[in-house]
Amino acid sequence: MSLQTWLLVILISLSAIGLALTAGAVSWVMRGVLYDRVDADLVASVEGWTQDPDIYVDEPQGPPSEYAVLQITPYGQQFWLNAGDSRPNLSEVEIGEAPINVDSLPGSQHDVEWRAYGVGTNQGVTIVAKSLERENMMITGLLAAQGVISVMLLVIMGVAGRLFINAALRPLKEVESTARAIADGDLDRRVPQWSPDTEVGSLSAALNKMLTQLQGSIESSRNKENQMRRFIGDASHELRTPLTSVRGYTELYRSGATQDIDRVLDKIDEESGRMQLLVEDLLALTRAEGSRLNLSPVDLFEVTVAAASSARAAYPERVIRVGNNASDVPIVNGDKDRLHQVLINLISNGVKHGGDDAEITLELSIVDQDVVLEVRDNGRGMEPEVAEHIFERFYREDTSRSRGQGGGSGLGLSIVKGLVEQHGGTIVVETAPQEGSTFRIRLPRLINPQAASR
Ligand code: ADP
């Protein structure tokens, strides 16, 4: 059964019980009043006209028609007065006690109820009974009237109650239709706002808050899905280019267009080298974004010196300097290997993209609560519109030089940024054409290395 029906059933049942109890009480009080009056009449008759000997003579003028009188003389003679076809059964009447209700004797023409009262006098015993037909009819009439009024009231209450319950449940219906609309994909729908002091109002406020949060998380997971799709698309595209070249060279050789097997193999080697680089960068990127850091207090100066000497070994002909302006030990809570990887990426970018004469400088300092590490080169720098995009995945400045042998996958700086942010730090670039580039990393300094989480 619906809530609406339930409420209506409860309302009508309770009202019906209330009306029935009221009718019963009213009738009971009415009955008491009427019987008191009959009792007073009986007492008056026992003391009054029943004692008039005239009414017992042969042709009595008789008592009023609704009375029946039984007179028993001290010698046991019984005289009935006014007792025709219906006479009361007086066997239960106790002399001198309060009046009681009695039925008609069996065989009476009208089976009516009587009120009977008996007293003893010096002329014997007198029992008077008065028919309750009129009183009982009044009580029955009263009950019937109350019944009719109650039924009318219940019908009115049913109709009014239905309207009222409908109005009270309307907000819930709106919540329901909102929920349906949302389930059908209309994520922007919200429950109407009612006063927050009402139950439905606070429910709708809570629902709207929940809906906004849900919508946020759905949208962010959609964004992530889109990013992932774009990433996979970009990665496949990047891999397809060297693969197409490899197939092109094999086709070229197979078709006999070239007999220079060494050249073909060189090209295939070159292209597969690019593929390997790309796959390694992809792996590094997923590692940088997906895995947890192996955190410990790390002296950034040590990491910088180590990275510089690895880079000097890789590019022996290049100048790579290290400077330390830090006023204190530049310790951060970090992953030593990952920070090394960050520096190597930045140094090799300077070497690869800065130009053949570019010199690289690594410099440490402490600013406020942070350790600042700059990787500078005095190379060719970048246009602002290039610098804006360099941290995006697969972004490369579109020059023939960077697309050539020296060009990377375009993932290096996204890896660097991902790692720095995982460390709770930031990375920015300052650059201008022909004025070199400065990559500035800020990492929160570890003031109390002993307390660091390991
Ligand atoms: P990759 O080095 O694999 O091309 P990166 O994400 O490391 O990819 O760099 C993106 C682009 O940013 C590079 O292609 C290059 O155009 C530019 N770039 C990065 N570092 C420098 C630099 N030190 N000097 C000039 N250009 C740079």
Short mmCIF file of C-alpha atoms and ligand atoms in Angstrom, two decimals:
data_model
loop_
_atom_site.label_atom_id
_atom_site.label_comp_id
_atom_site.label_asym_id
_atom_site.label_seq_id
_atom_site.Cartn_x
_atom_site.Cartn_y
_atom_site.Cartn_z
CA MET A 1 0.00 0.00 0.00
CA SER A 2 1.29 3.48 -0.80
CA LEU A 3 2.21 5.86 2.01
CA GLN A 4 -0.66 8.09 0.93
CA THR A 5 -3.20 5.25 1.32
CA TRP A 6 -1.69 4.25 4.64
CA LEU A 7 -1.98 7.77 6.02
CA LEU A 8 -5.56 8.03 4.79
CA VAL A 9 -6.51 4.66 6.32
CA ILE A 10 -4.96 5.63 9.66
CA LEU A 11 -6.68 9.04 9.62
CA ILE A 12 -10.11 7.58 8.81
CA SER A 13 -9.77 4.67 11.30
CA LEU A 14 -8.72 6.94 14.17
CA SER A 15 -11.49 9.40 13.38
CA ALA A 16 -14.06 6.59 13.17
CA ILE A 17 -12.95 5.23 16.55
CA GLY A 18 -13.14 8.74 18.05
CA LEU A 19 -16.59 9.41 16.63
CA ALA A 20 -17.88 6.00 17.81
CA LEU A 21 -16.56 6.60 21.34
CA THR A 22 -18.15 10.07 21.38
CA ALA A 23 -21.50 8.70 20.18
CA GLY A 24 -21.36 5.96 22.83
CA ALA A 25 -20.58 8.45 25.59
CA VAL A 26 -23.32 10.88 24.52
CA SER A 27 -25.89 8.08 24.35
CA TRP A 28 -24.81 6.74 27.72
CA VAL A 29 -25.20 10.16 29.38
CA MET A 30 -28.55 10.66 27.63
CA ARG A 31 -29.73 7.26 28.81
CA GLY A 32 -28.76 8.19 32.41
CA VAL A 33 -30.73 11.46 32.23
CA LEU A 34 -33.81 9.77 30.76
CA TYR A 35 -33.77 6.86 33.24
CA ASP A 36 -33.36 9.32 36.15
CA ARG A 37 -36.51 11.05 35.00
CA VAL A 38 -38.37 7.72 34.71
CA ASP A 39 -37.12 6.76 38.18
CA ALA A 40 -38.41 10.04 39.61
CA ASP A 41 -41.79 9.37 37.95
CA LEU A 42 -41.85 5.85 39.43
CA VAL A 43 -41.04 7.10 42.94
CA ALA A 44 -43.72 9.82 42.59
CA SER A 45 -46.27 7.28 41.38
CA VAL A 46 -45.54 4.84 44.24
CA GLU A 47 -46.08 7.62 46.71
CA GLY A 48 -48.91 9.25 44.72
CA TRP A 49 -51.61 7.88 42.51
CA THR A 50 -50.92 4.17 43.14
CA GLN A 51 -52.05 4.73 46.73
CA ASP A 52 -55.43 6.05 45.52
CA PRO A 53 -57.86 3.17 46.26
CA ASP A 54 -60.15 4.42 43.51
CA ILE A 55 -57.94 3.15 40.81
CA TYR A 56 -58.36 -0.43 42.10
CA VAL A 57 -62.20 -0.43 42.03
CA ASP A 58 -63.97 -2.36 39.30
CA GLU A 59 -64.03 0.36 36.75
CA PRO A 60 -60.87 2.18 37.47
CA GLN A 61 -60.09 5.36 35.73
CA GLY A 62 -56.72 3.62 35.48
CA PRO A 63 -53.19 4.80 35.65
CA PRO A 64 -51.53 6.57 32.69
CA SER A 65 -51.27 4.14 29.77
CA GLU A 66 -47.46 3.61 29.88
CA TYR A 67 -47.58 2.36 33.50
CA ALA A 68 -48.36 -1.12 34.76
CA VAL A 69 -49.04 -1.64 38.47
CA LEU A 70 -49.07 -4.82 40.56
CA GLN A 71 -50.66 -4.51 43.97
CA ILE A 72 -50.27 -7.42 46.42
CA THR A 73 -52.41 -7.27 49.53
CA PRO A 74 -51.16 -8.43 52.90
CA TYR A 75 -53.31 -11.54 52.27
CA GLY A 76 -51.50 -12.38 49.11
CA GLN A 77 -54.16 -11.21 46.63
CA GLN A 78 -52.66 -9.76 43.43
CA PHE A 79 -54.24 -6.97 41.41
CA TRP A 80 -52.79 -6.00 38.03
CA LEU A 81 -53.62 -2.61 36.73
CA ASN A 82 -53.23 -1.52 33.12
CA ALA A 83 -51.60 -4.82 32.22
CA GLY A 84 -53.02 -5.89 28.90
CA ASP A 85 -51.26 -7.76 26.14
CA SER A 86 -47.83 -6.77 27.38
CA ARG A 87 -46.93 -6.90 31.01
CA PRO A 88 -43.55 -6.59 32.74
CA ASN A 89 -41.77 -9.53 34.27
CA LEU A 90 -41.56 -8.27 37.83
CA SER A 91 -40.04 -11.39 39.37
CA GLU A 92 -36.63 -9.79 39.69
CA VAL A 93 -37.81 -6.59 41.36
CA GLU A 94 -36.58 -6.31 44.95
CA ILE A 95 -38.91 -4.41 47.21
CA GLY A 96 -37.49 -1.17 48.57
CA GLU A 97 -34.43 -1.29 46.28
CA ALA A 98 -33.59 1.11 43.46
CA PRO A 99 -35.56 0.80 40.18
CA ILE A 100 -34.25 -1.73 37.64
CA ASN A 101 -34.84 -2.58 33.98
CA VAL A 102 -36.95 -5.65 33.26
CA ASP A 103 -38.25 -7.33 30.10
CA SER A 104 -41.81 -8.11 29.19
CA LEU A 105 -43.25 -11.44 30.32
CA PRO A 106 -42.90 -14.21 27.72
CA GLY A 107 -45.94 -14.23 25.43
CA SER A 108 -46.46 -10.46 25.59
CA GLN A 109 -47.62 -8.84 22.40
CA HIS A 110 -45.01 -6.06 22.44
CA ASP A 111 -41.65 -7.13 23.74
CA VAL A 112 -40.79 -3.79 25.38
CA GLU A 113 -38.38 -2.92 28.15
CA TRP A 114 -39.73 -1.67 31.46
CA ARG A 115 -38.38 0.23 34.43
CA ALA A 116 -39.79 -1.28 37.60
CA TYR A 117 -39.83 -0.20 41.26
CA GLY A 118 -41.51 -1.76 44.24
CA VAL A 119 -42.24 -0.59 47.81
CA GLY A 120 -43.92 -2.17 50.80
CA THR A 121 -46.82 -0.20 52.42
CA ASN A 122 -49.34 -1.00 55.14
CA GLN A 123 -51.67 -2.07 52.35
CA GLY A 124 -49.20 -4.65 51.09
CA VAL A 125 -46.70 -4.34 48.26
CA THR A 126 -46.95 -2.00 45.26
CA ILE A 127 -44.76 -2.53 42.21
CA VAL A 128 -44.94 0.07 39.43
CA ALA A 129 -43.36 -0.38 36.03
CA LYS A 130 -43.10 2.18 33.30
CA SER A 131 -42.52 1.29 29.65
CA LEU A 132 -39.18 2.50 28.35
CA GLU A 133 -40.36 2.38 24.74
CA ARG A 134 -40.25 6.15 24.28
CA GLU A 135 -36.88 6.60 26.02
CA ASN A 136 -35.30 3.73 24.11
CA MET A 137 -36.63 5.19 20.86
CA MET A 138 -35.05 8.52 21.77
CA ILE A 139 -31.70 6.86 22.48
CA THR A 140 -31.88 4.85 19.26
CA GLY A 141 -32.79 8.02 17.35
CA LEU A 142 -29.87 9.87 18.91
CA LEU A 143 -27.50 7.04 17.97
CA ALA A 144 -28.82 6.99 14.41
CA ALA A 145 -28.40 10.77 14.07
CA GLN A 146 -24.87 10.54 15.40
CA GLY A 147 -24.17 7.66 13.02
CA VAL A 148 -25.34 9.70 10.01
CA ILE A 149 -23.35 12.76 11.13
CA SER A 150 -20.26 10.58 11.72
CA VAL A 151 -20.46 9.02 8.26
CA MET A 152 -20.79 12.47 6.70
CA LEU A 153 -17.86 13.72 8.75
CA LEU A 154 -15.74 10.73 7.74
CA VAL A 155 -16.48 11.34 4.05
CA ILE A 156 -15.52 15.02 4.42
CA MET A 157 -12.37 14.04 6.33
CA GLY A 158 -11.51 11.47 3.68
CA VAL A 159 -11.73 14.04 0.89
CA ALA A 160 -10.02 16.83 2.85
CA GLY A 161 -7.42 14.41 4.25
CA ARG A 162 -6.61 13.18 0.75
CA LEU A 163 -6.11 16.73 -0.50
CA PHE A 164 -3.99 17.62 2.52
CA ILE A 165 -1.85 14.48 2.34
CA ASN A 166 -1.40 15.02 -1.39
CA ALA A 167 -0.19 18.56 -0.74
CA ALA A 168 2.10 17.38 2.07
CA LEU A 169 3.61 14.60 -0.08
CA ARG A 170 4.05 16.75 -3.19
CA PRO A 171 7.69 17.65 -2.31
CA LEU A 172 8.49 13.93 -2.04
CA LYS A 173 6.99 13.41 -5.48
CA GLU A 174 9.23 16.17 -6.80
CA VAL A 175 12.25 14.48 -5.19
CA GLU A 176 11.18 11.27 -6.91
CA SER A 177 10.79 12.88 -10.32
CA THR A 178 14.19 14.59 -9.88
CA ALA A 179 15.77 11.24 -9.05
CA ARG A 180 14.19 9.74 -12.17
CA ALA A 181 15.44 12.61 -14.34
CA ILE A 182 18.96 12.16 -12.93
CA ALA A 183 18.79 8.41 -13.52
CA ASP A 184 17.84 9.20 -17.14
CA GLY A 185 21.08 11.19 -17.48
CA ASP A 186 20.07 14.76 -16.61
CA LEU A 187 22.90 15.21 -14.10
CA ASP A 188 22.31 18.95 -13.75
CA ARG A 189 18.83 18.50 -12.25
CA ARG A 190 18.43 19.46 -8.57
CA VAL A 191 15.65 19.00 -6.03
CA PRO A 192 13.73 22.27 -5.47
CA GLN A 193 14.79 24.18 -2.36
CA TRP A 194 12.27 24.35 0.47
CA SER A 195 12.78 26.03 3.80
CA PRO A 196 15.62 24.20 5.61
CA ASP A 197 13.54 24.27 8.82
CA THR A 198 11.21 21.64 7.39
CA GLU A 199 12.06 17.93 7.19
CA VAL A 200 11.67 17.89 3.41
CA GLY A 201 13.72 21.09 3.18
CA SER A 202 16.70 19.64 5.03
CA LEU A 203 16.35 16.38 3.07
CA SER A 204 16.41 18.28 -0.22
CA ALA A 205 19.41 20.36 0.88
CA ALA A 206 21.31 17.17 1.80
CA LEU A 207 20.29 15.54 -1.49
CA ASN A 208 21.41 18.52 -3.53
CA LYS A 209 24.77 18.55 -1.78
CA MET A 210 25.21 14.85 -2.45
CA LEU A 211 24.19 15.29 -6.09
CA THR A 212 26.72 18.08 -6.59
CA GLN A 213 29.49 15.93 -5.12
CA LEU A 214 28.48 12.94 -7.20
CA GLN A 215 28.35 15.05 -10.32
CA GLY A 216 31.83 16.40 -9.52
CA SER A 217 33.30 12.95 -9.13
CA ILE A 218 31.57 11.66 -12.26
CA GLU A 219 32.90 14.60 -14.24
CA SER A 220 36.40 14.20 -12.87
CA SER A 221 36.41 10.50 -13.72
CA ARG A 222 35.14 11.38 -17.21
CA ASN A 223 37.96 13.91 -17.51
CA LYS A 224 40.47 11.30 -16.39
CA GLU A 225 39.03 8.86 -18.89
CA ASN A 226 39.32 11.45 -21.65
CA GLN A 227 42.89 12.27 -20.63
CA MET A 228 43.72 8.57 -20.64
CA ARG A 229 42.12 8.14 -24.06
CA ARG A 230 44.06 11.10 -25.42
CA PHE A 231 47.25 9.79 -23.87
CA ILE A 232 46.80 6.34 -25.44
CA GLY A 233 45.95 7.98 -28.76
CA ASP A 234 49.07 10.17 -28.61
CA ALA A 235 51.26 7.29 -27.55
CA SER A 236 49.99 5.06 -30.38
CA HIS A 237 50.49 7.89 -32.84
CA GLU A 238 54.06 8.44 -31.64
CA LEU A 239 54.83 4.73 -31.96
CA ARG A 240 53.24 4.48 -35.38
CA THR A 241 55.63 6.97 -36.97
CA PRO A 242 58.86 4.96 -36.42
CA LEU A 243 57.01 1.70 -37.10
CA THR A 244 55.82 3.01 -40.47
CA SER A 245 59.40 4.01 -41.27
CA VAL A 246 60.70 0.54 -40.39
CA ARG A 247 58.09 -1.09 -42.62
CA GLY A 248 58.84 1.46 -45.37
CA TYR A 249 62.53 0.60 -45.35
CA THR A 250 61.90 -3.16 -45.44
CA GLU A 251 59.43 -2.70 -48.33
CA LEU A 252 61.98 -0.54 -50.12
CA TYR A 253 64.60 -3.25 -49.81
CA ARG A 254 62.23 -6.10 -50.68
CA SER A 255 60.96 -4.36 -53.81
CA GLY A 256 64.51 -4.00 -55.01
CA ALA A 257 64.37 -0.20 -55.06
CA THR A 258 67.58 -0.15 -52.99
CA GLN A 259 70.35 -2.67 -52.62
CA ASP A 260 72.11 -0.77 -49.87
CA ILE A 261 71.41 -3.16 -47.04
CA ASP A 262 73.67 -1.30 -44.61
CA ARG A 263 71.76 1.93 -45.07
CA VAL A 264 68.44 0.14 -44.63
CA LEU A 265 69.64 -1.58 -41.47
CA ASP A 266 71.01 1.73 -40.13
CA LYS A 267 67.65 3.38 -40.66
CA ILE A 268 65.77 0.50 -39.06
CA ASP A 269 68.20 0.63 -36.13
CA GLU A 270 67.67 4.37 -35.80
CA GLU A 271 63.88 4.06 -35.87
CA SER A 272 63.83 1.19 -33.38
CA GLY A 273 66.11 3.28 -31.15
CA ARG A 274 63.46 6.01 -31.21
CA MET A 275 60.79 3.46 -30.40
CA GLN A 276 62.81 2.16 -27.48
CA LEU A 277 63.30 5.69 -26.19
CA LEU A 278 59.59 6.34 -26.43
CA VAL A 279 58.66 3.09 -24.69
CA GLU A 280 61.17 3.82 -21.92
CA ASP A 281 59.72 7.29 -21.46
CA LEU A 282 56.20 5.87 -21.40
CA LEU A 283 57.28 3.41 -18.73
CA ALA A 284 58.97 6.18 -16.77
CA LEU A 285 55.84 8.28 -17.02
CA THR A 286 53.54 5.52 -15.72
CA ARG A 287 56.05 4.81 -12.96
CA ALA A 288 56.26 8.50 -12.09
CA GLU A 289 52.49 8.84 -11.89
CA GLY A 290 51.45 5.47 -10.58
CA SER A 291 53.97 4.31 -8.04
CA ARG A 292 54.61 5.48 -4.52
CA LEU A 293 57.77 7.36 -3.67
CA ASN A 294 60.40 5.74 -1.50
CA LEU A 295 60.67 8.71 0.88
CA SER A 296 63.60 9.51 3.15
CA PRO A 297 65.53 12.67 4.13
CA VAL A 298 67.61 13.53 1.08
CA ASP A 299 70.42 16.08 0.88
CA LEU A 300 69.65 17.81 -2.43
CA PHE A 301 73.24 19.02 -2.75
CA GLU A 302 74.46 15.43 -2.81
CA VAL A 303 71.86 14.52 -5.43
CA THR A 304 72.83 17.56 -7.53
CA VAL A 305 76.53 16.71 -7.44
CA ALA A 306 75.80 13.08 -8.32
CA ALA A 307 73.51 14.05 -11.21
CA ALA A 308 76.08 16.51 -12.54
CA SER A 309 78.84 13.92 -12.56
CA SER A 310 76.59 11.34 -14.31
CA ALA A 311 75.75 14.00 -16.92
CA ARG A 312 79.45 14.90 -17.36
CA ALA A 313 80.14 11.23 -18.07
CA ALA A 314 77.33 11.14 -20.65
CA TYR A 315 78.29 14.46 -22.30
CA PRO A 316 82.03 14.76 -21.67
CA GLU A 317 82.43 17.65 -24.12
CA ARG A 318 79.85 19.86 -22.31
CA VAL A 319 80.27 22.29 -19.40
CA ILE A 320 78.12 21.36 -16.41
CA ARG A 321 78.54 23.43 -13.24
CA VAL A 322 77.17 23.07 -9.73
CA GLY A 323 76.68 25.98 -7.30
CA ASN A 324 75.43 26.01 -3.73
CA ASN A 325 74.01 29.21 -2.22
CA ALA A 326 72.04 27.42 0.48
CA SER A 327 72.57 28.93 3.93
CA ASP A 328 71.81 25.56 5.56
CA VAL A 329 71.81 21.89 4.57
CA PRO A 330 69.19 21.64 1.82
CA ILE A 331 67.42 18.53 3.01
CA VAL A 332 64.04 17.46 1.63
CA ASN A 333 61.79 14.49 2.28
CA GLY A 334 62.11 12.73 -1.05
CA ASP A 335 62.96 9.78 -3.24
CA LYS A 336 66.68 10.05 -4.08
CA ASP A 337 66.53 8.07 -7.34
CA ARG A 338 63.53 9.98 -8.64
CA LEU A 339 65.11 13.35 -7.82
CA HIS A 340 68.27 12.20 -9.65
CA GLN A 341 66.09 11.28 -12.63
CA VAL A 342 64.48 14.76 -12.57
CA LEU A 343 67.89 16.44 -12.72
CA ILE A 344 69.23 14.16 -15.44
CA ASN A 345 66.13 14.90 -17.57
CA LEU A 346 66.57 18.66 -17.14
CA ILE A 347 70.33 18.57 -17.81
CA SER A 348 69.94 16.45 -20.94
CA ASN A 349 67.19 18.79 -22.18
CA GLY A 350 69.62 21.68 -21.81
CA VAL A 351 72.24 19.72 -23.72
CA LYS A 352 69.85 18.47 -26.43
CA HIS A 353 67.67 21.55 -26.95
CA GLY A 354 69.93 24.37 -25.75
CA GLY A 355 72.32 24.07 -28.64
CA ASP A 356 75.83 22.72 -29.02
CA ASP A 357 77.47 25.55 -27.07
CA ALA A 358 75.00 25.70 -24.23
CA GLU A 359 76.50 25.42 -20.78
CA ILE A 360 74.50 23.99 -17.93
CA THR A 361 74.47 25.32 -14.37
CA LEU A 362 72.81 23.67 -11.37
CA GLU A 363 72.30 25.98 -8.42
CA LEU A 364 70.84 25.41 -4.95
CA SER A 365 69.44 27.94 -2.53
CA ILE A 366 67.01 28.15 0.37
CA VAL A 367 64.07 30.56 0.05
CA ASP A 368 61.63 30.81 2.98
CA GLN A 369 60.73 27.23 3.94
CA ASP A 370 61.70 25.79 0.55
CA VAL A 371 64.76 24.42 -1.15
CA VAL A 372 65.07 25.97 -4.61
CA LEU A 373 67.01 24.13 -7.30
CA GLU A 374 67.64 25.86 -10.62
CA VAL A 375 68.75 24.12 -13.81
CA ARG A 376 69.95 26.85 -16.17
CA ASP A 377 71.36 26.81 -19.65
CA ASN A 378 72.58 29.70 -21.76
CA GLY A 379 71.30 28.09 -24.95
CA ARG A 380 68.76 29.15 -27.52
CA GLY A 381 65.82 29.46 -25.13
CA MET A 382 62.18 29.23 -26.19
CA GLU A 383 59.38 31.40 -27.56
CA PRO A 384 56.68 32.10 -24.91
CA GLU A 385 54.10 30.08 -26.87
CA VAL A 386 56.46 27.08 -26.79
CA ALA A 387 57.29 27.50 -23.09
CA GLU A 388 53.57 27.49 -22.32
CA HIS A 389 53.19 23.89 -23.52
CA ILE A 390 56.48 22.17 -22.73
CA PHE A 391 55.11 20.36 -19.64
CA GLU A 392 52.33 18.73 -21.68
CA ARG A 393 52.72 15.12 -22.68
CA PHE A 394 54.19 14.53 -26.16
CA TYR A 395 54.72 18.25 -26.69
CA ARG A 396 57.80 19.08 -28.73
CA GLU A 397 58.79 22.28 -30.35
CA ASP A 398 58.07 21.67 -33.99
CA THR A 399 61.44 22.29 -35.56
CA SER A 400 63.16 20.02 -38.00
CA ARG A 401 66.01 19.77 -35.54
CA SER A 402 63.91 18.54 -32.62
CA ARG A 403 62.05 16.07 -34.88
CA GLY A 404 65.35 14.69 -36.02
CA GLN A 405 67.75 12.37 -34.35
CA GLY A 406 68.18 14.55 -31.25
CA GLY A 407 64.45 14.96 -30.58
CA GLY A 408 62.92 13.03 -27.71
CA SER A 409 59.47 11.68 -27.10
CA GLY A 410 58.05 14.92 -25.67
CA LEU A 411 57.43 13.13 -22.39
CA GLY A 412 60.55 14.18 -20.47
CA LEU A 413 59.16 17.35 -18.88
CA SER A 414 55.76 15.73 -18.07
CA ILE A 415 57.70 13.07 -16.17
CA VAL A 416 59.73 15.75 -14.39
CA LYS A 417 56.62 17.75 -13.47
CA GLY A 418 54.78 14.63 -12.27
CA LEU A 419 57.70 13.65 -10.02
CA VAL A 420 58.19 17.16 -8.58
CA GLU A 421 54.48 17.43 -7.79
CA GLN A 422 54.51 14.00 -6.18
CA HIS A 423 57.16 15.44 -3.86
CA GLY A 424 54.78 18.30 -2.98
CA GLY A 425 56.84 20.75 -5.02
CA THR A 426 56.46 22.98 -8.08
CA ILE A 427 58.42 23.54 -11.28
CA VAL A 428 58.36 26.62 -13.50
CA VAL A 429 60.38 27.77 -16.47
CA GLU A 430 61.80 31.18 -17.30
CA THR A 431 62.99 31.55 -20.82
CA ALA A 432 63.24 33.80 -23.86
CA PRO A 433 64.64 33.19 -27.35
CA GLN A 434 68.45 33.32 -27.38
CA GLU A 435 68.50 33.94 -23.63
CA GLY A 436 68.64 30.39 -22.37
CA SER A 437 66.20 28.64 -20.09
CA THR A 438 65.94 28.36 -16.31
CA PHE A 439 63.92 25.55 -14.81
CA ARG A 440 63.18 26.35 -11.15
CA ILE A 441 62.12 23.57 -8.79
CA ARG A 442 60.80 24.37 -5.30
CA LEU A 443 60.57 21.58 -2.75
CA PRO A 444 59.45 21.88 0.89
CA ARG A 445 62.52 21.85 3.09
CA LEU A 446 62.76 19.25 5.83
CA ILE A 447 63.52 21.23 9.00
CA ASN A 448 63.71 18.27 11.35
CA PRO A 449 65.09 15.27 9.38
CA GLN A 450 64.88 12.95 12.43
CA ALA A 451 61.11 13.28 12.50
CA ALA A 452 60.75 12.56 8.78
CA SER A 453 58.56 9.69 7.65
CA ARG A 454 60.55 6.90 6.20
P1 ADP B 1 61.75 15.89 -25.28
O1 ADP B 1 62.96 16.39 -24.64
O2 ADP B 1 61.62 14.45 -25.25
O3 ADP B 1 61.48 16.50 -26.61
P2 ADP B 1 60.54 17.29 -23.14
O4 ADP B 1 59.17 17.15 -22.55
O5 ADP B 1 61.67 17.04 -22.27
O6 ADP B 1 60.52 16.38 -24.40
O7 ADP B 1 60.61 18.73 -23.71
C1 ADP B 1 59.59 19.30 -24.47
C2 ADP B 1 60.09 20.38 -25.40
O8 ADP B 1 60.48 21.51 -24.64
C3 ADP B 1 61.30 20.00 -26.15
O9 ADP B 1 60.94 19.33 -27.34
C4 ADP B 1 61.94 21.34 -26.46
O10 ADP B 1 61.33 21.91 -27.58
C5 ADP B 1 61.57 22.18 -25.28
N1 ADP B 1 62.69 22.28 -24.33
C6 ADP B 1 62.85 21.58 -23.20
N2 ADP B 1 63.96 21.94 -22.52
C7 ADP B 1 64.53 22.93 -23.25
C8 ADP B 1 65.69 23.72 -23.10
N3 ADP B 1 66.53 23.57 -22.05
N4 ADP B 1 65.97 24.64 -24.06
C9 ADP B 1 65.14 24.79 -25.10
N5 ADP B 1 64.03 24.08 -25.32
C10 ADP B 1 63.71 23.15 -24.39
#
